[in-house]
XYZ file of C-alpha atoms in Angstrom:
722
model
C 33.679 96.304 -24.598
C 31.412 93.479 -23.489
C 30.431 93.994 -19.884
C 29.819 91.101 -17.502
C 26.671 92.993 -16.412
C 25.018 92.354 -19.768
C 22.072 89.947 -19.387
C 22.530 86.692 -21.234
C 19.527 85.930 -23.446
C 19.704 82.176 -22.848
C 21.837 79.170 -22.138
C 24.363 78.716 -24.924
C 26.142 75.611 -26.138
C 29.272 77.141 -27.775
C 31.956 75.552 -29.874
C 35.558 75.911 -28.751
C 36.251 78.278 -31.631
C 33.321 80.512 -30.814
C 34.350 80.431 -27.191
C 37.804 81.780 -28.074
C 36.344 84.518 -30.276
C 34.170 85.657 -27.416
C 37.242 86.920 -25.592
C 37.366 90.560 -26.873
C 40.465 92.777 -26.844
C 38.783 94.829 -24.178
C 38.747 91.814 -21.978
C 42.420 91.246 -22.707
C 43.304 94.822 -21.774
C 41.209 94.539 -18.693
C 43.479 91.740 -17.554
C 46.542 94.098 -17.652
C 45.081 96.597 -15.188
C 46.256 96.883 -11.612
C 45.276 94.116 -9.191
C 43.065 96.399 -7.158
C 41.029 97.589 -10.107
C 40.863 94.112 -11.510
C 39.657 92.637 -8.260
C 37.063 95.302 -7.789
C 35.800 94.972 -11.332
C 35.744 91.199 -11.062
C 33.852 91.339 -7.803
C 31.175 93.565 -9.252
C 30.941 91.472 -12.408
C 30.642 88.341 -10.374
C 27.652 89.658 -8.504
C 25.793 90.647 -11.662
C 26.798 87.446 -13.496
C 25.427 85.372 -10.646
C 22.043 87.043 -11.018
C 22.134 86.383 -14.711
C 22.993 82.735 -13.973
C 20.071 82.458 -11.605
C 17.645 83.900 -14.134
C 18.867 81.629 -16.913
C 18.887 78.558 -14.706
C 15.406 79.387 -13.410
C 14.020 79.650 -16.934
C 15.604 76.345 -17.890
C 14.348 74.679 -14.755
C 10.756 75.843 -15.204
C 10.663 74.600 -18.777
C 12.378 71.335 -17.943
C 10.088 70.483 -15.081
C 7.142 70.151 -17.461
C 9.004 67.557 -19.528
C 10.111 65.030 -16.932
C 8.499 62.489 -14.695
C 7.992 62.915 -10.971
C 11.173 60.961 -10.250
C 13.187 63.133 -12.632
C 11.650 66.281 -11.107
C 13.034 65.513 -7.680
C 16.412 64.677 -9.142
C 16.361 67.909 -11.177
C 15.726 70.007 -8.095
C 18.423 68.286 -6.091
C 20.981 68.566 -8.858
C 20.031 72.188 -9.558
C 20.718 73.187 -5.968
C 23.951 71.227 -5.912
C 25.093 72.736 -9.210
C 24.191 76.244 -8.022
C 26.151 75.779 -4.774
C 29.093 74.574 -6.835
C 29.002 77.729 -8.950
C 28.653 79.954 -5.895
C 31.706 78.446 -4.208
C 33.774 79.230 -7.267
C 32.406 82.763 -7.629
C 32.751 83.558 -3.927
C 36.369 82.459 -3.796
C 36.377 78.704 -3.171
C 39.395 76.652 -2.062
C 41.156 76.855 -5.413
C 40.631 79.183 -8.301
C 38.667 77.581 -11.089
C 37.965 74.379 -9.090
C 34.625 73.154 -7.665
C 34.283 71.058 -4.566
C 30.706 69.820 -5.097
C 29.863 66.977 -7.426
C 26.197 67.608 -8.213
C 23.624 65.194 -9.509
C 21.967 66.739 -12.546
C 18.386 66.300 -13.708
C 17.063 64.197 -16.546
C 14.325 64.841 -19.100
C 15.178 68.391 -20.109
C 15.979 67.982 -23.797
C 13.223 70.266 -25.114
C 14.080 72.986 -22.615
C 17.722 72.877 -23.575
C 16.869 73.002 -27.264
C 14.765 76.119 -26.742
C 17.397 77.793 -24.577
C 20.147 77.024 -27.011
C 18.246 78.322 -30.033
C 16.952 81.655 -28.617
C 18.676 85.039 -28.441
C 21.184 86.775 -30.641
C 24.101 85.180 -28.833
C 23.046 81.566 -29.636
C 26.194 79.646 -30.553
C 25.352 75.907 -30.792
C 28.079 73.374 -31.252
C 27.594 71.813 -34.687
C 29.576 68.869 -36.056
C 31.323 69.615 -39.272
C 29.751 66.702 -41.192
C 26.114 66.752 -40.197
C 25.549 70.356 -39.199
C 23.060 69.347 -36.417
C 22.871 70.634 -32.881
C 23.180 68.335 -29.863
C 19.486 68.844 -29.139
C 18.578 67.768 -32.678
C 20.805 64.715 -32.422
C 19.140 63.727 -29.170
C 15.683 64.306 -30.630
C 16.561 62.098 -33.599
C 18.030 59.583 -31.161
C 21.477 59.763 -32.684
C 22.665 59.228 -29.171
C 26.263 58.265 -29.765
C 26.889 61.294 -32.014
C 25.295 63.584 -29.420
C 27.405 62.096 -26.648
C 30.634 62.392 -28.612
C 29.855 66.025 -29.398
C 29.096 66.755 -25.742
C 32.237 64.932 -24.688
C 34.367 67.087 -26.990
C 32.792 70.243 -25.608
C 33.229 68.998 -22.042
C 36.880 68.215 -22.651
C 37.480 71.668 -24.223
C 35.640 73.415 -21.415
C 37.631 71.598 -18.746
C 40.867 72.471 -20.509
C 39.926 76.171 -20.731
C 38.985 76.181 -17.086
C 42.310 74.628 -16.179
C 44.113 77.360 -18.174
C 42.294 80.080 -16.145
C 40.560 81.424 -19.220
C 37.463 82.284 -17.218
C 39.122 84.137 -14.336
C 37.881 87.480 -15.586
C 34.412 86.229 -16.557
C 33.352 83.291 -14.320
C 29.721 83.605 -15.433
C 30.727 82.670 -18.943
C 32.140 79.393 -17.660
C 29.059 78.811 -15.517
C 26.761 79.461 -18.456
C 28.623 77.116 -20.767
C 29.048 74.447 -18.056
C 25.344 74.540 -17.306
C 24.616 74.215 -20.993
C 26.739 71.056 -21.121
C 25.115 69.651 -18.000
C 21.593 70.260 -19.261
C 22.386 68.585 -22.556
C 23.822 65.642 -20.656
C 20.582 65.573 -18.679
C 18.602 65.664 -21.898
C 20.612 62.713 -23.154
C 20.040 60.822 -19.897
C 16.308 61.630 -20.052
C 16.180 60.240 -23.569
C 17.829 57.045 -22.325
C 15.076 56.731 -19.689
C 12.401 57.392 -22.306
C 13.805 54.628 -24.503
C 13.694 52.190 -21.583
C 10.095 53.179 -20.785
C 9.036 52.713 -24.396
C 10.890 49.414 -24.849
C 8.117 47.248 -23.403
C 5.286 49.449 -24.652
C 2.863 48.506 -27.381
C 4.915 50.218 -30.112
C 8.284 49.171 -28.712
C 11.677 50.540 -29.721
C 13.760 49.684 -32.741
C 16.647 47.305 -32.077
C 19.089 49.815 -33.561
C 18.066 52.384 -30.937
C 18.658 49.866 -28.152
C 22.068 49.023 -29.543
C 22.805 52.763 -29.771
C 21.833 53.161 -26.109
C 24.210 50.367 -25.106
C 27.067 51.939 -27.104
C 26.462 55.315 -25.444
C 26.634 53.770 -21.966
C 29.838 51.933 -22.880
C 31.290 55.134 -24.332
C 30.413 57.069 -21.161
C 32.163 54.447 -19.015
C 35.264 54.620 -21.213
C 35.257 58.417 -21.114
C 34.857 58.589 -17.326
C 36.466 55.435 -15.947
C 37.003 56.879 -12.443
C 36.476 60.171 -10.595
C 39.247 62.723 -11.299
C 41.441 64.080 -8.531
C 40.460 67.719 -9.026
C 36.818 67.234 -8.037
C 35.511 68.866 -11.224
C 31.815 68.168 -11.527
C 32.019 68.107 -15.341
C 34.489 65.279 -15.320
C 32.706 63.227 -12.644
C 31.299 59.907 -13.988
C 27.548 60.024 -14.518
C 27.115 56.251 -13.941
C 24.750 55.841 -16.866
C 24.804 52.072 -16.516
C 23.274 52.467 -13.048
C 20.912 55.041 -14.523
C 19.868 52.535 -17.194
C 19.404 49.757 -14.618
C 17.311 52.069 -12.441
C 15.208 52.984 -15.478
C 14.651 49.277 -16.134
C 13.559 48.791 -12.521
C 11.147 51.727 -12.707
C 9.731 50.414 -15.961
C 9.165 46.973 -14.444
C 7.494 48.438 -11.365
C 5.176 50.602 -13.458
C 4.117 47.682 -15.613
C 3.633 45.278 -12.707
C 1.339 47.769 -10.975
C -1.047 48.016 -13.933
C -3.105 44.888 -13.070
C -3.542 46.094 -9.475
C -5.941 48.911 -10.236
C -9.001 46.771 -9.511
C -7.774 45.153 -6.299
C -10.254 47.006 -4.108
C -13.188 45.490 -5.967
C -11.365 42.164 -6.299
C -11.001 41.965 -2.510
C -14.750 42.359 -2.165
C -15.340 39.600 -4.728
C -13.165 37.198 -2.780
C -10.681 34.692 -4.081
C -11.998 34.843 -7.655
C -11.165 38.538 -7.950
C -7.675 37.998 -6.587
C -7.148 35.013 -8.865
C -8.134 37.118 -11.871
C -5.781 39.888 -10.805
C -2.881 37.446 -10.424
C -3.732 35.852 -13.755
C -3.479 39.262 -15.420
C -0.239 39.965 -13.587
C 1.243 36.637 -14.623
C 0.202 37.130 -18.236
C 1.741 40.599 -18.353
C 5.039 39.454 -16.836
C 5.203 36.475 -19.186
C 4.626 38.651 -22.250
C 7.147 41.258 -21.147
C 9.844 38.707 -20.365
C 9.160 36.968 -23.661
C 9.652 40.281 -25.450
C 12.875 40.829 -23.532
C 14.114 37.382 -24.567
C 13.166 37.680 -28.213
C 13.781 41.363 -28.995
C 15.472 43.337 -26.255
C 18.164 40.910 -25.146
C 19.563 40.250 -28.651
C 19.750 44.009 -29.358
C 21.739 44.681 -26.185
C 23.831 41.521 -26.426
C 25.816 42.909 -29.379
C 27.214 45.595 -27.056
C 27.859 43.158 -24.227
C 24.950 44.362 -22.110
C 23.386 41.789 -19.675
C 19.877 42.935 -20.523
C 18.181 39.618 -19.718
C 19.578 39.419 -16.186
C 18.818 43.073 -15.424
C 15.248 42.826 -16.702
C 14.740 39.481 -14.959
C 15.880 40.828 -11.609
C 13.860 44.009 -12.105
C 10.634 42.099 -12.757
C 11.377 39.663 -9.948
C 11.776 42.515 -7.493
C 8.685 44.306 -8.796
C 6.532 41.160 -8.595
C 7.797 40.436 -5.072
C 6.899 43.951 -3.950
C 3.468 43.745 -5.555
C 2.772 40.338 -4.053
C 3.645 41.553 -0.562
C 1.208 44.437 -0.982
C -1.507 42.006 -2.036
C -0.662 39.734 0.887
C -1.295 42.540 3.354
C -4.845 42.922 2.031
C -5.653 39.216 1.613
C -8.442 37.911 3.793
C -9.749 34.423 4.338
C -8.504 30.940 3.609
C -9.259 31.065 -0.122
C -7.460 34.351 -0.852
C -4.406 33.300 1.147
C -4.258 30.014 -0.718
C -4.562 31.789 -4.075
C -1.535 33.916 -3.182
C 0.533 30.977 -1.933
C -0.416 28.827 -4.906
C 0.419 31.552 -7.430
C 3.796 32.207 -5.822
C 4.704 28.518 -5.566
C 3.176 26.977 -8.680
C 2.578 29.719 -11.248
C 5.482 32.092 -10.763
C 7.599 29.281 -9.364
C 7.103 27.010 -12.382
C 10.325 26.204 -14.288
C 9.213 27.843 -17.544
C 7.739 31.042 -16.126
C 10.957 33.093 -16.044
C 12.354 31.744 -19.274
C 12.877 28.676 -21.443
C 15.691 26.217 -20.660
C 17.743 27.588 -23.556
C 18.217 30.954 -21.838
C 20.346 30.580 -18.727
C 19.223 32.083 -15.461
C 21.547 34.459 -13.591
C 24.627 32.938 -12.029
C 23.622 34.418 -8.679
C 20.278 32.915 -7.649
C 17.277 35.188 -7.446
C 16.104 35.927 -3.902
C 12.862 34.313 -2.706
C 9.757 35.899 -4.167
C 8.448 36.334 -0.638
C 10.739 36.821 2.334
C 10.830 33.810 4.685
C 9.047 35.701 7.452
C 6.318 36.845 5.051
C 5.904 33.317 3.696
C 5.726 31.886 7.219
C 3.116 34.465 8.206
C 0.981 33.653 5.159
C 1.133 29.918 5.897
C 0.287 30.546 9.556
C -2.685 32.732 8.646
C -3.809 30.171 6.080
C -3.724 27.268 8.543
C -5.611 29.323 11.128
C -8.394 30.000 8.650
C -8.195 26.387 7.459
C -8.924 24.967 10.921
C -12.171 26.905 11.106
C -13.034 25.974 7.525
C -12.438 22.239 8.058
C -14.554 22.260 11.218
C -17.315 24.032 9.305
C -17.110 21.447 6.507
C -17.575 18.599 8.974
C -20.573 20.419 10.427
C -22.044 20.615 6.935
C -21.449 16.904 6.392
C -23.300 16.096 9.619
C -26.208 18.335 8.642
C -26.382 16.653 5.233
C -26.555 13.198 6.823
C -29.217 14.382 9.270
C -31.322 15.565 6.349
C -31.175 12.021 4.935
C -32.306 10.608 8.286
C -35.181 13.071 8.521
C -36.336 12.133 5.029
C -36.252 8.431 5.957
C -34.115 7.725 2.932
C -32.454 4.348 2.728
C -28.799 4.365 1.704
C -27.884 3.569 -1.859
C -26.590 0.168 -2.888
C -23.567 0.399 -5.150
C -21.669 -2.656 -6.314
C -23.678 -4.781 -3.894
C -22.813 -2.729 -0.795
C -24.609 -0.088 1.220
C -23.130 3.312 0.467
C -23.413 6.486 2.482
C -22.116 9.805 1.103
C -20.328 10.262 4.419
C -17.173 8.383 3.444
C -16.833 10.043 0.058
C -17.444 13.508 1.482
C -14.882 13.059 4.255
C -12.318 11.451 1.977
C -12.603 14.212 -0.619
C -12.442 16.874 2.067
C -9.227 15.518 3.538
C -7.578 14.463 0.285
C -8.244 17.705 -1.583
C -6.989 19.982 1.178
C -3.891 17.888 1.801
C -3.140 17.677 -1.922
C -3.619 21.411 -2.358
C -1.292 22.137 0.541
C 1.274 19.680 -0.796
C 1.395 21.614 -4.054
C 2.717 24.580 -2.074
C 5.152 23.011 0.372
C 5.783 19.796 2.274
C 5.540 21.658 5.577
C 2.111 23.036 4.734
C 0.995 19.578 3.595
C 1.987 18.041 6.935
C 0.275 20.831 8.858
C -2.916 20.480 6.827
C -2.948 16.713 7.330
C -2.669 17.186 11.087
C -5.556 19.666 11.035
C -7.776 17.313 9.017
C -6.867 14.309 11.150
C -7.615 16.118 14.379
C -10.928 17.425 13.048
C -11.938 13.968 11.776
C -11.033 12.374 15.097
C -13.409 14.791 16.832
C -16.117 14.403 14.199
C -16.459 10.593 14.245
C -17.689 10.184 17.858
C -19.904 13.246 17.477
C -21.459 11.765 14.344
C -21.880 8.359 16.013
C -23.666 9.897 18.988
C -25.973 11.981 16.778
C -26.926 9.001 14.617
C -27.588 6.556 17.437
C -29.747 9.172 19.165
C -31.839 9.656 16.032
C -34.876 7.677 14.898
C -33.142 6.579 11.709
C -31.250 3.652 13.240
C -31.902 0.661 10.984
C -30.040 -2.257 9.496
C -29.397 -0.489 6.141
C -28.095 2.703 7.761
C -25.992 0.820 10.288
C -24.549 -1.283 7.489
C -23.857 1.821 5.420
C -21.999 3.527 8.262
C -20.026 0.376 9.055
C -18.926 0.435 5.413
C -18.200 4.160 5.602
C -15.944 3.799 8.647
C -14.103 0.905 7.053
C -13.622 2.804 3.808
C -12.270 5.831 5.644
C -9.993 3.663 7.726
C -8.670 1.876 4.658
C -8.361 4.822 2.290
C -7.073 7.525 4.610
C -4.722 5.326 6.626
C -3.271 3.740 3.504
C -2.804 7.084 1.799
C -1.605 8.940 4.888
C 0.123 6.391 7.156
C 1.089 9.092 9.625
C -2.555 9.476 10.670
C -2.933 5.922 12.000
C -2.349 6.788 15.643
C -5.014 9.499 15.710
C -7.629 7.962 13.393
C -7.405 4.217 14.090
C -8.973 4.412 17.527
C -12.047 6.582 16.795
C -12.835 4.829 13.503
C -12.552 1.343 15.002
C -14.621 2.440 18.006
C -17.350 3.805 15.747
C -17.352 0.633 13.623
C -17.680 -1.580 16.688
C -20.448 0.614 18.037
C -22.428 0.351 14.802
C -21.858 -3.425 14.753
C -23.059 -3.708 18.348
C -26.253 -1.823 17.607
C -26.814 -3.893 14.504
C -26.572 -7.079 16.574
C -28.679 -5.717 19.400
C -31.604 -5.220 17.057
C -31.487 -8.853 15.996
C -30.958 -10.089 19.535
C -34.074 -8.298 20.732
C -36.066 -10.085 18.043
C -34.602 -13.545 18.747
C -34.480 -13.514 22.527
C -38.134 -14.436 23.185
C -37.950 -17.421 20.818
C -35.396 -19.266 22.959
C -37.727 -19.556 25.948
C -39.341 -22.656 24.529
C -36.116 -24.694 24.541
C -36.187 -27.716 26.857
C -39.924 -27.473 27.508
C -42.713 -29.904 26.599
C -43.757 -27.590 23.743
C -40.200 -27.666 22.473
C -40.506 -31.422 22.008
C -43.571 -31.073 19.796
C -43.147 -27.734 17.941
C -40.909 -26.585 15.082
C -39.772 -23.561 17.030
C -36.400 -23.237 15.239
C -37.737 -22.329 11.794
C -39.077 -18.842 12.652
C -35.851 -18.112 14.509
C -33.641 -19.121 11.610
C -35.876 -17.231 9.175
C -35.114 -14.042 11.079
C -31.414 -14.900 10.979
C -31.531 -15.428 7.212
C -33.362 -12.155 6.689
C -30.794 -10.373 8.820
C -27.882 -11.837 6.895
C -29.416 -10.339 3.762
C -28.313 -6.971 5.138
C -24.919 -8.383 6.042
C -24.372 -9.289 2.406
C -24.314 -5.545 1.701
C -21.733 -4.924 4.409
C -18.092 -4.982 3.412
C -15.728 -7.647 4.620
C -14.348 -8.438 7.119
C -17.057 -6.699 9.150
C -19.840 -8.751 7.565
C -18.138 -12.039 8.502
C -17.426 -10.793 12.018
C -21.070 -9.850 12.484
C -22.313 -13.159 11.060
C -20.089 -15.107 13.430
C -21.395 -13.020 16.315
C -24.954 -13.955 15.304
C -23.921 -17.620 15.112
C -22.322 -17.449 18.548
C -25.369 -15.689 19.984
C -27.753 -18.391 18.740
C -25.629 -21.238 20.155
C -25.010 -19.413 23.428
C -28.668 -18.590 24.021
C -29.689 -22.156 23.143
C -27.250 -23.572 25.723
C -28.276 -20.973 28.301
C -31.887 -22.149 28.030
C -30.872 -25.825 28.022
C -28.926 -25.424 31.272
C -31.907 -23.876 33.060
C -34.751 -26.334 32.363
C -38.135 -25.705 33.931
C -38.533 -29.467 34.435
C -36.369 -32.554 34.512
C -36.580 -35.103 31.744
C -37.276 -38.655 32.687
C -36.797 -41.806 30.709
C -38.413 -41.471 27.277
C -38.716 -37.665 27.449
C -34.969 -37.440 28.037
C -34.284 -39.555 24.968
C -36.686 -37.494 22.857
C -35.072 -34.293 24.205
C -31.620 -35.563 23.251
C -32.779 -36.329 19.742
C -34.517 -32.949 19.448
C -31.418 -31.129 20.665
C -29.234 -33.075 18.233
C -31.526 -32.140 15.339
C -31.493 -28.478 16.419
C -27.703 -28.493 16.583
C -27.468 -29.890 13.069
C -30.028 -27.422 11.705
C -28.240 -24.474 13.299
C -24.875 -25.661 11.985
C -26.199 -26.252 8.459
C -27.980 -22.913 8.317
C -24.985 -20.855 9.377
C -22.664 -22.848 7.177
C -24.979 -22.086 4.262
C -24.938 -18.383 5.192
C -21.143 -18.403 5.097
C -20.249 -18.412 8.770
C -16.703 -19.542 9.410
C -17.329 -20.198 13.138
C -17.328 -23.992 12.774
C -15.867 -24.267 16.263
C -19.395 -23.667 17.592
C -20.878 -26.789 15.995
C -19.933 -29.278 18.779
C -21.282 -27.352 21.751
C -24.999 -28.231 21.467
C -24.207 -31.648 20.015
C -22.049 -32.652 23.027
C -24.761 -31.626 25.479
C -27.306 -33.589 23.441
C -25.103 -36.701 23.546
C -24.581 -36.422 27.285
C -28.324 -36.009 27.753
C -29.174 -39.127 25.707
C -26.151 -41.362 26.445
C -27.357 -44.804 27.477
C -23.909 -46.110 28.372
C -23.092 -43.981 31.359
C -19.368 -44.647 31.253
C -19.233 -42.833 27.872
C -20.478 -39.641 29.534
C -16.903 -39.038 30.664
C -15.715 -39.127 27.014
C -18.303 -36.548 25.987
C -17.252 -34.291 28.874
C -13.623 -34.523 27.797
C -14.567 -33.495 24.260
C -16.600 -30.584 25.573
C -13.831 -29.312 27.866
C -11.132 -29.564 25.161
C -13.313 -27.803 22.589
C -14.389 -24.970 24.885
C -11.642 -23.976 27.356
C -13.833 -21.281 28.911
C -16.251 -23.859 30.380
C -16.352 -23.902 34.188
C -17.189 -26.460 36.877
C -20.658 -24.952 37.346
C -21.425 -25.583 33.670
C -20.329 -29.246 34.007
C -22.532 -29.722 37.045
C -25.488 -28.065 35.283
C -25.071 -30.440 32.333
C -24.836 -33.474 34.643
C -27.953 -32.310 36.452
C -29.918 -32.922 33.241
C -29.270 -36.699 33.691
C -30.622 -39.095 36.274
C -27.223 -40.081 37.737
C -26.333 -41.194 41.199
C -24.329 -38.925 43.424
C -21.306 -41.211 43.466
C -21.137 -41.364 39.663
C -21.505 -37.602 39.408
C -18.765 -37.049 42.002
C -16.503 -39.506 40.190
C -17.084 -37.669 36.896
C -16.379 -34.339 38.580
C -13.101 -35.564 40.064
C -12.039 -36.855 36.653
C -12.824 -33.560 34.974
C -10.990 -31.432 37.575
C -7.610 -31.978 35.930
C -9.120 -31.288 32.514
C -10.689 -28.053 33.759
C -7.387 -26.872 35.266
C -5.608 -27.646 31.986
C -8.366 -25.864 30.064
C -8.010 -22.838 32.338
C -4.300 -22.696 31.494
C -5.057 -22.864 27.776
C -7.687 -20.185 28.143
C -5.179 -17.855 29.777
C -2.296 -18.465 27.400
C -3.409 -19.745 23.992
C -7.169 -19.332 23.779
C -8.199 -18.420 20.207
C -9.301 -14.808 19.924
C -13.078 -14.383 20.101
C -13.755 -18.020 21.033
C -15.822 -17.264 24.091
C -18.999 -19.254 24.675
C -19.620 -20.701 28.155
C -18.000 -17.762 29.913
C -21.007 -15.626 28.967
C -23.560 -18.280 30.144
C -24.746 -17.796 33.697
C -26.026 -20.800 35.627
C -29.421 -19.929 37.186
C -29.933 -19.995 40.946
C -32.359 -22.953 40.807
C -29.710 -25.029 39.101
C -27.188 -23.872 41.665
C -29.329 -25.500 44.375
C -29.220 -28.794 42.516
C -25.475 -28.456 42.057
C -25.120 -27.907 45.780
C -27.020 -31.083 46.408
C -24.674 -32.979 44.143
């Protein structure tokens, strides 16, 4: 009689027929004994059978652990303990005879171990299908997965039925041995499914027929175990192979996505180029894998109704997101942060990266590649680094310009205008950073524009101060920087209208400052030449020619200054010449008498015409200045004294900023009686009041002439006498 104390040589996968034959007559007679003897015998047999179960399970576990991955190892240990507790509850008298309360999770990747256990020992009784004559282990090895599953399912169904009929009451270890055999073969089948998924995207790949077979097995498992049974039997509990397959896909995607990250430590030291290379490798790998899924894997699964494309797409999306967050934690500096943001937004985020238009994306949108808080942190870190970088770039631009000053290099002339690299450098700096940020997001573009605008607004006055304090101030450089400020004002404000409020003021201020210094240089040269006006030498010398020669030479520089600044500066020169001429004429060192007065009037009239013709030939549009000197000349030489009033009226109407002191100074040039002068003054009072009203309300912008002419104290004494 077979004793339950006999050690089992190995785990056996028995057919239902062999299982029935294993019940010997001795066992049948043993069931007819008294309850006391039966219980005692069963108790002793249970204890020895449990030891046998432990030994067999230990051998299977040790062999299986060498065949599975680290993930499967943990699962194997957990399921082994759970399965062992389930057996112990039954053997120790659980809640119901023949029923198990635990629903263990069983390990994967144990096919070879099961094959060895099932083929060793004299009691080996493998279940063999009638047609093929192959064991379950052989079917799994040959990847005849559906046949192996159907064979296991038949054995499982028979085993559950025998358990329900209390066949194993006298020998519970026999049930445990056979149940474990079924479970381990199921685990071997599950491990083979995982292996197929791992190999699918490998270099050799997996045949489409094998993938279709895998899908049919999963569908068959779902049909065989649609829902958990009421009796809590662990054999009949669904194994959720679809979830197992999806998890295997996720693990496969994670393993493949991590391959390009091996060199990240060295890439971090290399800077943005190393990170860019790493992301390029990552993007290439993901593209190739998803292309293979689209072209080979998806069609093979689609025949069985498996959503392979969506599962693989979500798996790679999750794996890439996890990898990118790890890289983001190690990113340092503006360039590396931008590389990450740009790759996420423009490379991975491109429409054709995840698939061509012909293959629909999942109905449920994919989550963001980077969580909103992670994305916000990256943008914040990037803008912080960017502020320092932009400030450093402006420092470099200033140093570059200072090197040109030190070398005494004149600016280039391009297309007839002075050109300084300043405008191009600043424009490229702002435009490139704003454009790069705009490629990532509109918010980052706006933030970058604000950073550049603020930095430029601080740079312009600093640059102006440094230049004007240097020894390089000259007409060509001043003209070049006037052009540079105008170009920046035109290009940046037209391209980025939102910057007008912050940039308009400093750029205009710098332009005006450069214009002022340009004029001051000329004024210092011309000022001494006006001292001869209204002197005896003035009547006999051609003093005006050297003055106008300097003006013509100066306007040669203005021709290389962009409009409208060149015209503004030319008109300022024109106004300065007329103003200084009148200022000298109204402070004569001597009074003209008789013939000298007539000669002085003629000389002044000729000077007025020469000045007008010269500036008209240079392109000055300030024709309103032409009458000022001419009117004074006519008053000085007027022989019909009653017409002096007409000339004064013309002068007051043409120049509303003229004052009473100027009229008196002009009248003092003539030999007029006090009564006539007082009569002329009374007549001009109303005209002066009207002119003052025009000057306050409708005076043309920039038409200021007499207001800037001060009447000297000596002339004031004469006016007092009048």
